[in-house]
XYZ file of C-alpha atoms in Angstrom:
681
model
C 142.863 -104.193 98.520
C 140.070 -103.104 95.531
C 140.591 -105.057 92.640
C 139.291 -102.371 90.119
C 140.887 -104.302 87.300
C 139.480 -107.729 87.714
C 135.922 -105.856 87.734
C 136.735 -104.301 83.808
C 138.516 -107.674 83.153
C 135.527 -110.096 84.232
C 137.533 -111.985 86.663
C 136.453 -110.315 89.899
C 134.177 -112.604 91.792
C 130.771 -110.802 91.736
C 127.663 -110.997 94.363
C 124.776 -110.369 93.011
C 121.313 -109.468 95.419
C 118.032 -108.448 93.863
C 115.016 -107.330 95.009
C 112.863 -110.564 93.571
C 113.993 -113.461 91.104
C 112.753 -111.960 87.929
C 114.938 -109.469 88.809
C 117.856 -111.816 89.831
C 117.855 -113.544 86.486
C 117.634 -110.412 84.322
C 120.971 -109.030 86.477
C 122.695 -112.641 85.890
C 121.448 -112.797 82.360
C 123.822 -109.333 81.863
C 126.852 -110.407 83.238
C 126.445 -113.724 80.980
C 126.592 -111.324 77.799
C 129.763 -109.675 80.080
C 130.917 -112.920 79.832
C 131.703 -112.254 83.805
C 133.043 -115.735 85.003
C 132.166 -116.127 88.604
C 128.557 -114.189 89.353
C 127.169 -115.388 92.969
C 123.442 -114.680 93.935
C 122.340 -114.194 97.535
C 118.530 -113.442 98.550
C 119.351 -110.905 101.196
C 122.637 -108.781 102.006
C 122.679 -110.175 105.320
C 123.379 -113.749 103.725
C 126.399 -112.637 101.901
C 128.090 -111.453 105.105
C 130.084 -114.725 105.542
C 131.544 -114.567 102.327
C 132.361 -110.720 102.449
C 134.372 -112.005 106.079
C 136.125 -115.030 104.126
C 136.962 -111.967 101.387
C 135.411 -114.061 98.759
C 133.958 -111.424 97.071
C 135.383 -108.243 95.467
C 132.473 -106.876 94.090
C 128.640 -106.489 94.678
C 125.958 -105.467 92.360
C 122.828 -105.145 94.194
C 119.053 -103.550 93.910
C 118.883 -100.796 96.559
C 116.474 -103.104 98.236
C 116.822 -107.493 98.988
C 114.121 -109.937 98.568
C 113.269 -109.450 102.200
C 113.046 -105.588 102.042
C 116.315 -104.382 103.266
C 118.008 -101.677 101.784
C 121.780 -101.318 100.845
C 121.830 -98.193 102.526
C 121.396 -99.949 106.100
C 123.425 -102.741 105.249
C 126.781 -100.597 104.332
C 126.358 -98.509 107.410
C 125.989 -101.667 109.869
C 129.532 -102.736 107.510
C 130.830 -99.470 108.682
C 134.333 -99.889 110.422
C 134.273 -103.731 109.718
C 136.833 -102.941 106.957
C 135.078 -104.503 104.220
C 134.527 -101.426 102.007
C 138.412 -101.264 101.997
C 137.945 -104.199 99.727
C 134.888 -105.086 98.111
C 132.968 -102.712 95.647
C 129.771 -101.584 95.705
C 127.449 -100.848 92.721
C 123.310 -100.052 93.181
C 120.324 -100.419 90.679
C 118.076 -98.000 91.712
C 114.423 -96.852 91.376
C 113.612 -93.014 90.772
C 111.771 -93.010 94.093
C 114.995 -93.914 96.130
C 117.276 -91.579 94.266
C 117.372 -89.369 97.153
C 119.356 -92.193 99.128
C 122.026 -91.497 96.885
C 124.450 -88.956 98.943
C 124.331 -91.362 101.737
C 124.990 -94.563 99.915
C 128.350 -92.597 98.309
C 128.839 -91.324 101.658
C 129.214 -94.825 103.092
C 131.283 -96.291 100.653
C 129.432 -96.792 97.302
C 131.304 -96.501 93.673
C 128.503 -96.761 90.967
C 124.686 -96.446 90.896
C 122.895 -97.400 87.824
C 118.957 -97.443 86.535
C 117.057 -100.360 87.777
C 116.027 -101.431 84.334
C 114.422 -104.419 82.918
C 116.319 -104.901 80.117
C 119.452 -107.296 80.310
C 120.939 -105.370 77.242
C 120.701 -102.002 79.362
C 122.007 -103.666 82.635
C 124.945 -104.833 80.444
C 125.749 -101.180 78.947
C 125.493 -99.686 82.039
C 127.995 -102.126 83.462
C 130.296 -101.692 80.509
C 130.491 -97.975 80.886
C 131.260 -98.616 84.932
C 134.181 -100.416 82.816
C 135.146 -98.038 80.498
C 135.704 -95.531 83.486
C 138.337 -98.027 85.128
C 141.331 -96.859 83.729
C 145.243 -98.518 85.315
C 146.253 -95.023 87.057
C 142.658 -94.043 88.048
C 141.543 -93.245 91.253
C 138.868 -94.891 92.994
C 137.406 -91.718 94.531
C 137.302 -90.315 90.932
C 134.947 -93.460 90.140
C 132.492 -92.578 92.248
C 132.517 -88.457 91.917
C 131.922 -89.208 88.176
C 128.582 -90.899 89.213
C 127.563 -88.722 92.198
C 128.474 -85.750 90.383
C 125.836 -86.911 87.644
C 123.215 -87.195 89.560
C 123.934 -83.784 91.534
C 123.952 -82.478 88.100
C 120.964 -83.730 86.905
C 118.945 -81.858 89.826
C 121.175 -78.885 89.505
C 122.866 -79.063 93.230
C 125.881 -77.106 91.859
C 126.667 -76.235 95.691
C 126.707 -80.005 96.863
C 129.141 -80.600 93.843
C 131.578 -77.784 94.702
C 131.170 -78.508 98.537
C 132.443 -82.373 97.494
C 135.210 -81.164 94.944
C 136.548 -79.095 97.907
C 136.413 -82.387 100.334
C 138.027 -84.041 97.519
C 140.660 -81.723 96.858
C 141.883 -81.919 100.619
C 142.920 -85.723 99.754
C 144.513 -84.820 96.364
C 145.445 -81.502 95.771
C 147.015 -81.396 92.768
C 144.274 -83.185 90.339
C 143.269 -80.731 87.876
C 140.298 -82.448 86.505
C 138.946 -81.930 89.886
C 139.347 -78.358 89.923
C 137.859 -78.120 86.204
C 134.691 -79.249 87.945
C 135.109 -76.806 90.262
C 135.195 -74.101 88.034
C 131.982 -75.682 86.311
C 130.550 -75.258 90.112
C 131.075 -71.716 90.829
C 130.233 -70.711 87.055
C 126.870 -72.431 87.518
C 126.536 -70.641 90.936
C 127.564 -67.468 89.473
C 130.596 -66.883 90.744
C 132.089 -65.928 87.697
C 135.253 -64.086 89.076
C 136.435 -67.112 91.364
C 135.502 -69.236 88.370
C 137.928 -67.297 85.905
C 140.538 -67.544 88.804
C 140.470 -71.342 89.006
C 140.894 -71.453 85.111
C 144.228 -69.421 85.540
C 145.292 -71.789 88.241
C 144.885 -74.752 86.324
C 146.280 -73.160 82.924
C 149.728 -72.252 85.169
C 149.924 -75.632 86.442
C 149.148 -77.598 83.735
C 149.563 -76.273 79.916
C 148.157 -79.474 78.757
C 144.939 -78.795 79.981
C 145.014 -75.206 77.955
C 142.082 -76.588 75.303
C 139.763 -77.586 77.998
C 140.674 -74.352 79.866
C 139.361 -72.314 76.691
C 136.579 -74.413 76.242
C 135.009 -73.520 79.782
C 135.965 -69.995 79.216
C 133.757 -69.602 76.347
C 130.841 -72.178 77.263
C 130.547 -71.589 81.248
C 131.709 -67.457 81.307
C 130.156 -66.662 77.982
C 133.731 -64.669 77.541
C 134.213 -62.367 74.423
C 136.422 -63.784 71.812
C 138.162 -60.516 70.782
C 138.899 -60.275 74.410
C 140.178 -63.632 74.951
C 142.335 -62.848 71.878
C 144.878 -60.524 74.036
C 147.853 -62.033 75.180
C 147.645 -60.716 78.379
C 144.221 -62.156 79.154
C 145.280 -65.538 77.462
C 148.240 -65.613 79.888
C 145.816 -64.295 82.849
C 148.043 -61.225 83.451
C 146.771 -57.866 84.387
C 149.244 -55.501 86.344
C 152.725 -54.948 85.194
C 155.616 -52.745 87.171
C 158.128 -50.371 84.855
C 161.054 -49.176 85.961
C 163.122 -46.655 83.349
C 164.477 -43.362 84.285
C 164.261 -43.033 80.543
C 160.756 -41.099 79.869
C 160.624 -41.777 75.920
C 161.459 -45.537 76.406
C 159.122 -45.803 79.240
C 156.188 -44.371 77.484
C 156.861 -46.411 74.058
C 157.099 -49.616 76.277
C 153.929 -48.830 78.005
C 151.906 -48.595 74.709
C 153.384 -51.386 73.904
C 152.087 -53.247 76.724
C 148.736 -51.976 76.617
C 148.588 -53.337 73.130
C 149.337 -56.691 74.704
C 146.591 -56.227 76.798
C 147.530 -55.324 79.986
C 145.610 -53.441 82.350
C 147.360 -52.007 85.131
C 150.345 -50.297 84.484
C 153.060 -48.481 86.940
C 155.980 -46.727 85.955
C 158.158 -45.815 88.570
C 161.405 -43.548 87.293
C 163.476 -44.415 90.613
C 164.486 -47.930 92.176
C 163.483 -46.922 95.723
C 159.842 -45.667 94.904
C 159.712 -49.216 93.011
C 160.458 -50.730 95.805
C 158.076 -49.398 98.485
C 155.699 -50.479 95.046
C 156.706 -54.074 95.396
C 156.326 -54.450 98.817
C 152.537 -53.341 99.243
C 151.423 -55.225 95.770
C 152.344 -57.881 93.308
C 152.431 -57.522 90.248
C 151.747 -59.965 87.056
C 155.100 -58.255 85.149
C 157.995 -56.175 85.661
C 159.893 -54.296 83.049
C 163.678 -53.013 84.661
C 166.318 -50.881 83.733
C 169.344 -52.501 85.265
C 171.042 -48.548 86.047
C 167.845 -47.020 87.976
C 168.879 -44.776 90.376
C 168.285 -45.364 93.608
C 167.772 -48.902 94.409
C 168.985 -50.415 91.218
C 168.125 -53.019 88.923
C 170.526 -55.889 90.988
C 169.188 -55.278 94.463
C 165.601 -54.157 92.951
C 165.172 -57.412 91.481
C 166.375 -59.404 94.614
C 163.614 -57.002 96.232
C 160.984 -58.644 93.965
C 161.950 -62.446 94.872
C 162.368 -61.734 98.272
C 158.755 -60.440 98.572
C 157.379 -63.496 97.191
C 156.829 -62.531 93.251
C 159.410 -65.849 92.149
C 156.834 -66.596 89.270
C 156.474 -63.280 87.574
C 158.242 -62.878 84.334
C 161.290 -60.142 84.075
C 162.431 -58.208 81.851
C 165.956 -56.481 81.918
C 167.052 -53.895 79.973
C 170.725 -52.807 79.868
C 173.591 -51.290 78.034
C 175.999 -53.962 79.277
C 176.393 -56.519 82.387
C 179.318 -57.329 84.020
C 180.117 -61.040 84.674
C 178.802 -61.116 88.870
C 175.708 -59.595 86.992
C 175.230 -62.002 84.589
C 175.530 -65.029 86.876
C 172.718 -62.651 89.310
C 170.526 -62.349 86.214
C 170.813 -66.285 85.799
C 170.014 -66.626 89.409
C 167.063 -64.962 89.915
C 165.235 -66.698 86.848
C 165.253 -63.498 85.058
C 163.552 -64.185 81.738
C 165.431 -62.068 79.032
C 167.739 -59.687 79.062
C 167.226 -56.719 76.453
C 170.523 -54.347 74.842
C 169.885 -50.904 74.630
C 169.029 -49.022 72.350
C 166.207 -50.740 72.796
C 164.430 -52.153 69.319
C 160.594 -52.256 70.282
C 160.043 -55.153 68.059
C 162.349 -57.224 70.173
C 160.511 -56.116 72.936
C 157.128 -57.205 71.588
C 159.209 -60.758 70.830
C 160.854 -60.738 74.454
C 157.555 -60.059 76.252
C 155.465 -62.143 74.378
C 157.838 -65.009 74.908
C 158.518 -64.028 78.819
C 154.409 -64.465 79.218
C 153.953 -68.156 77.332
C 156.892 -69.040 78.866
C 155.745 -68.439 82.518
C 152.183 -70.225 81.592
C 153.416 -72.759 79.298
C 157.231 -73.515 79.788
C 158.586 -75.213 76.560
C 162.379 -74.135 77.592
C 164.411 -75.719 79.546
C 165.241 -72.671 82.071
C 161.095 -71.749 82.150
C 160.925 -75.427 83.233
C 163.498 -74.736 85.906
C 161.904 -71.631 86.950
C 158.400 -73.126 88.091
C 159.973 -75.872 89.567
C 161.756 -73.931 91.923
C 158.587 -71.733 92.030
C 156.628 -74.339 93.412
C 159.707 -75.827 95.421
C 159.338 -72.380 97.593
C 155.585 -72.803 97.844
C 156.386 -76.251 99.803
C 154.328 -77.945 96.525
C 157.039 -80.870 95.836
C 154.411 -82.951 94.060
C 153.687 -80.033 91.672
C 157.663 -79.388 91.283
C 157.899 -83.262 90.534
C 155.414 -82.999 87.682
C 156.745 -80.323 86.180
C 160.462 -82.215 86.048
C 158.524 -84.356 83.877
C 158.124 -82.136 81.195
C 161.603 -80.660 81.841
C 163.222 -84.623 81.361
C 161.250 -84.882 78.049
C 163.293 -82.005 76.766
C 166.241 -83.692 74.629
C 168.424 -80.834 74.482
C 167.763 -80.666 78.541
C 171.406 -80.219 80.702
C 172.281 -83.454 82.737
C 173.883 -81.168 85.481
C 170.927 -79.279 85.517
C 168.789 -82.162 85.424
C 170.432 -83.481 88.482
C 170.328 -80.330 90.490
C 166.466 -79.905 90.129
C 166.331 -83.574 91.421
C 168.387 -82.634 94.620
C 166.023 -79.484 95.029
C 163.136 -81.398 95.069
C 164.923 -83.954 97.573
C 166.159 -81.223 99.594
C 162.854 -79.915 100.518
C 161.447 -83.615 101.204
C 164.476 -83.633 103.886
C 166.193 -86.066 102.184
C 169.714 -84.419 102.524
C 172.132 -87.279 101.628
C 170.717 -88.468 98.736
C 170.408 -84.975 97.184
C 173.897 -84.044 98.204
C 175.388 -87.496 96.622
C 173.465 -85.723 92.993
C 174.889 -82.758 93.628
C 178.682 -84.048 94.414
C 177.790 -85.998 90.772
C 176.643 -83.141 89.114
C 179.903 -81.123 90.421
C 182.726 -83.427 89.227
C 180.297 -83.624 85.853
C 180.361 -79.654 85.832
C 183.386 -78.197 83.549
C 183.391 -75.165 85.756
C 182.117 -73.056 88.802
C 178.825 -74.109 89.431
C 177.227 -71.386 91.664
C 173.697 -73.032 92.156
C 174.583 -76.253 92.625
C 177.793 -75.321 95.213
C 175.026 -73.221 97.127
C 172.238 -75.805 97.393
C 174.851 -78.376 98.013
C 175.865 -75.822 100.991
C 172.638 -76.200 102.576
C 172.628 -79.822 102.238
C 176.180 -79.730 104.098
C 174.517 -77.462 106.928
C 171.594 -79.895 107.380
C 173.992 -82.944 107.646
C 175.802 -81.107 110.451
C 178.971 -80.046 108.279
C 178.800 -76.577 108.985
C 182.929 -75.719 108.185
C 182.165 -77.239 104.726
C 179.185 -75.318 104.006
C 181.191 -72.152 105.132
C 184.025 -72.477 102.685
C 181.441 -73.446 100.121
C 179.572 -70.242 100.382
C 181.963 -68.196 100.573
C 183.054 -69.798 97.032
C 179.609 -69.170 95.792
C 180.094 -65.312 97.526
C 183.262 -64.908 95.396
C 181.444 -65.986 91.976
C 178.318 -63.880 92.515
C 179.028 -61.107 95.114
C 175.978 -59.311 95.005
C 173.669 -62.287 96.032
C 172.261 -60.743 99.118
C 171.026 -63.885 100.194
C 173.668 -65.685 100.245
C 175.420 -63.665 102.016
C 172.908 -63.680 104.947
C 173.280 -67.406 104.457
C 177.124 -67.416 104.775
C 176.533 -64.770 108.034
C 173.980 -67.784 109.462
C 176.501 -70.315 108.853
C 179.432 -68.300 110.112
C 177.323 -68.001 113.171
C 176.878 -72.020 113.453
C 180.806 -72.666 113.677
C 181.319 -69.620 116.126
C 182.825 -67.250 113.584
C 181.490 -63.914 114.607
C 183.896 -61.677 112.735
C 183.112 -64.007 109.389
C 179.449 -63.182 110.115
C 179.388 -59.271 110.890
C 181.643 -58.999 108.052
C 179.099 -61.049 105.456
C 176.525 -58.798 107.119
C 178.501 -55.513 106.497
C 178.612 -56.583 102.369
C 175.028 -57.351 102.309
C 174.332 -54.064 104.191
C 176.481 -51.956 101.644
C 174.457 -53.717 98.638
C 170.714 -53.037 100.233
C 170.654 -51.622 103.818
C 166.724 -51.902 104.233
C 166.648 -55.246 102.316
C 164.253 -57.645 104.913
C 166.453 -60.464 104.371
C 169.481 -58.146 105.738
C 167.266 -57.002 108.698
C 166.511 -60.682 109.830
C 170.182 -61.640 108.979
C 171.427 -58.992 111.457
C 168.623 -59.855 114.181
C 170.170 -63.501 114.259
C 173.732 -61.949 114.923
C 172.394 -59.811 117.207
C 170.613 -62.588 119.536
C 173.637 -64.800 119.310
C 175.731 -62.134 120.142
C 173.630 -61.136 123.311
C 172.452 -57.778 121.939
C 168.949 -58.758 122.483
C 167.442 -55.187 122.510
C 168.810 -54.797 119.078
C 167.370 -57.297 118.232
C 163.936 -56.885 119.393
C 164.264 -53.303 117.300
C 165.158 -54.798 114.091
C 162.534 -57.523 114.805
C 159.498 -55.225 115.037
C 159.826 -54.195 111.507
C 159.718 -58.079 109.824
C 157.091 -59.310 108.859
C 157.549 -63.174 110.242
C 160.263 -62.628 113.125
C 159.061 -66.312 114.041
C 162.041 -67.088 111.420
C 164.477 -65.882 113.953
C 163.473 -67.408 116.949
C 163.161 -71.147 115.181
C 166.632 -70.461 113.549
C 168.528 -69.699 116.576
C 166.723 -72.603 118.837
C 166.909 -75.042 116.043
C 171.284 -73.616 115.994
C 170.966 -74.286 120.123
C 169.389 -77.773 119.277
C 172.671 -78.593 117.084
C 175.179 -77.368 119.716
C 173.832 -79.724 122.620
C 173.614 -82.714 120.223
C 177.329 -82.053 119.534
C 177.972 -81.706 122.821
C 178.767 -78.156 123.508
C 175.487 -77.758 126.224
C 177.189 -74.319 127.532
C 176.788 -72.641 124.513
C 173.325 -74.467 123.471
C 172.172 -72.882 126.760
C 173.225 -69.344 126.220
C 171.411 -69.541 122.764
C 168.330 -70.872 124.542
C 168.164 -68.063 127.492
C 169.049 -65.162 124.168
C 166.266 -66.597 122.309
C 163.190 -66.981 125.224
C 164.363 -63.106 125.590
C 163.025 -61.635 122.089
C 159.675 -64.292 122.120
C 156.451 -62.034 122.039
C 153.834 -62.659 125.195
C 151.558 -63.622 122.585
C 153.507 -66.627 121.242
C 153.269 -68.941 124.296
C 153.686 -72.233 122.199
C 157.125 -70.963 121.320
C 158.343 -69.917 124.760
C 157.127 -73.579 125.864
C 159.855 -75.000 123.396
C 162.374 -72.929 124.383
C 161.490 -73.121 127.940
C 161.593 -77.391 127.699
C 164.617 -77.523 125.470
C 166.897 -75.288 128.057
C 165.051 -77.172 130.688
C 166.897 -80.514 129.529
C 169.737 -78.833 128.559
C 170.325 -78.444 132.253
C 169.450 -81.802 133.116
C 172.846 -82.719 130.393
C 174.614 -79.836 132.277
C 173.943 -81.907 135.548
C 171.811 -79.183 136.887
C 168.231 -80.539 137.327
C 166.895 -78.301 139.906
C 167.526 -75.211 137.454
C 166.267 -77.841 134.656
C 163.019 -78.321 136.661
C 162.396 -74.342 136.690
C 162.359 -74.134 133.074
C 160.415 -77.076 132.546
C 158.098 -76.377 134.718
C 157.821 -72.977 133.013
C 156.903 -74.758 129.807
C 154.144 -76.563 131.573
C 152.790 -73.117 133.085
C 152.474 -71.933 129.552
C 149.327 -74.290 128.534
C 148.605 -76.997 125.968
C 151.546 -77.035 123.523
C 153.207 -79.516 121.335
C 155.578 -79.836 123.995
C 153.722 -80.596 127.163
C 153.505 -84.128 127.296
C 157.281 -84.229 127.557
C 157.991 -81.440 129.428
C 155.183 -83.500 132.202
C 157.305 -86.372 132.055
C 160.259 -85.322 132.105
C 159.429 -82.982 135.140
C 158.078 -86.219 137.162
C 161.347 -88.115 136.415
C 163.089 -85.112 138.073
C 161.072 -84.988 141.000
C 161.084 -88.681 141.428
C 165.135 -88.963 141.415
C 165.162 -85.884 143.755
C 163.452 -88.084 146.081
C 165.184 -91.045 145.723
C 168.490 -88.947 145.981
C 169.938 -90.403 143.099
C 170.663 -88.838 139.407
C 168.271 -88.270 136.805
C 168.971 -90.702 134.005
C 168.048 -89.711 130.454
C 169.471 -93.041 128.131
C 166.298 -95.747 128.774
C 166.740 -98.998 127.875
C 165.092 -99.846 124.720
C 162.330 -102.254 126.782
C 161.221 -99.443 129.199
C 157.915 -98.074 127.464
C 159.225 -94.505 128.108
C 161.429 -92.508 125.002
C 164.782 -90.373 126.045
C 163.280 -86.772 125.914
C 164.945 -84.988 123.055
C 165.027 -81.276 122.000
C 162.311 -80.054 119.938
C 163.449 -78.336 116.032
C 161.140 -75.308 115.150
C 161.347 -75.571 111.603
C 157.893 -74.073 110.519
C 154.221 -73.494 111.667
C 153.488 -77.401 110.749
C 155.715 -78.575 113.861
C 152.754 -77.069 115.975
C 150.147 -79.694 114.265
C 150.605 -83.282 115.222
C 153.184 -85.242 113.285
C 151.682 -88.931 113.807
C 148.568 -87.733 112.446
C 148.308 -89.574 108.758
C 145.910 -88.771 105.752
C 143.246 -91.148 106.054
C 143.196 -93.448 102.714
C 139.511 -92.987 101.258
C 137.619 -95.607 98.991
C 135.270 -94.217 96.802
C 133.761 -91.160 98.614
C 133.567 -92.329 101.963
C 133.293 -90.011 104.505
C 133.405 -86.762 101.999
C 130.025 -86.579 100.891
C 128.034 -84.854 103.883
C 131.330 -83.385 105.656
C 131.614 -80.016 106.272
C 133.073 -78.107 102.898
C 136.460 -76.903 104.063
C 137.385 -73.077 104.599
C 138.030 -71.223 100.900
C 141.031 -70.356 100.252
C 142.398 -68.382 97.600
C 143.204 -69.362 94.076
C 147.029 -69.913 93.417
């Protein structure tokens, strides 16, 4: 374990290796000035190996060469794999002639580099600067990064800075200080557009860094102060969609949006046309009339959220909202509802407030929206960061706080803990709390209590009857309880609201497959962006049936599911074939099971291949010995009982056993290839 605190406090045991006797005395004098209590010296690097073996040293402070001419680089390369650099910090004093070795030293685990000076006071000053960098929450990698970046920066090696930052972000994806360094590197390399996008990302994720962001805009990107004063520019919003059939009002709104700095303004008078635009492009801001002809406000709003535009602020214009509409507006995260006749000053204030809250929330509802957006993206750590901001609000609702904590727990697959919090929130709530009940239903589904989930979802759809996604969820849960009539009834209601909704089409495909209507399912899936969701849902439902003893129903679903998998998805076919084969074995039909398991193996390399091969051999062995295939293996046996595989998401096709290697300083990151570029979020 690295003892950074001991280094800062002067309690760590320090090993000094110098290039000659004079330099050794200078270094020892410097540590004496710093009142470091335990310093040992060695003539050569290899002389201190025994002390490293005994874990007697926490910090090595050395010249690049020892008295025998051996280099620290050669010694660190010798130590690789021995585990020393996981518990020992290394610093080097280096001369100009050896600077080119610095990247390789950091690649091997170096913590810091210092000028090779003859003054004990200057040496002590360099060590003191290192002490200042060590903070209680400081990641060791960031200390080493600051030193290596200083070397790269002095030589204008910005491409190397960028490569190093990219590699570090693979380990620490939410470190915004790293991203600021990334911005600087892009700007110095002339990639200003990429730098601007990253600045937007940083300001969006961490409003506390807005001051640093503004400074970088002015210093690095040389942005015009007049341009930077517009609200749309400050909040990095360029496009807006206005949906309003009243031309006069719409024109007035567009003029005011231009004054706010929006550069791209689209206007639609019909909801269906607006839905077409939304399906093709994302807008940064939306203004919607609730009574728009065609696809009206409630359903247009859901299309916006379905299309992934969950973070975009939405203003709703209307003369009146009924109770069901009000519930939907809250659940869809509408920023504000403006009553007609519209007062333009009120509109400007609402638009400015919505933009600011989307980027830098101060209100509880705005924090809630950002948390849910990040969870939808799978960014649970970001959600936790924003939750801390929510918890700092003195007027926060404790029930809402429990709900948000439960949302995070749910996305971390800690369903029972989430369920407990939600039940507490339900008991403390004075009335019906739809979003709490809906999330509780999802937890119950994951915990295998589909009947209770079905009852909750029915209640939720009564309270919020226009919520299309929830109606589709109700249909899916009804399938799991074999209640086809309830599923079809829920889908009929959803189709009446928005027959072309992608969510409705997906749910219809699931019901069609479950009912054996594979051709209808295939026709529906042709227009879907991600038909794999349907396959995953049905496979997982079949897994649940088999595990609860309803093997016949599970096998029926596996067979129907297999019929709708495209030929270019062999890994999905392999999973379903294996699951079906295993179900056959559990149903005491190993001969048929072996056919399906062999089919899974014939699909080629996949996540399921090793399991399928092992089970296939066991079936053949049982057949040869004329005995039954026994799946319940004693714990002492090296083998494990075969189990079905769920398809939760694409990440299941990655090795679940692989864990991220813990990085000590920059070992293995400096010279690594830069990961593929990804679009800034």
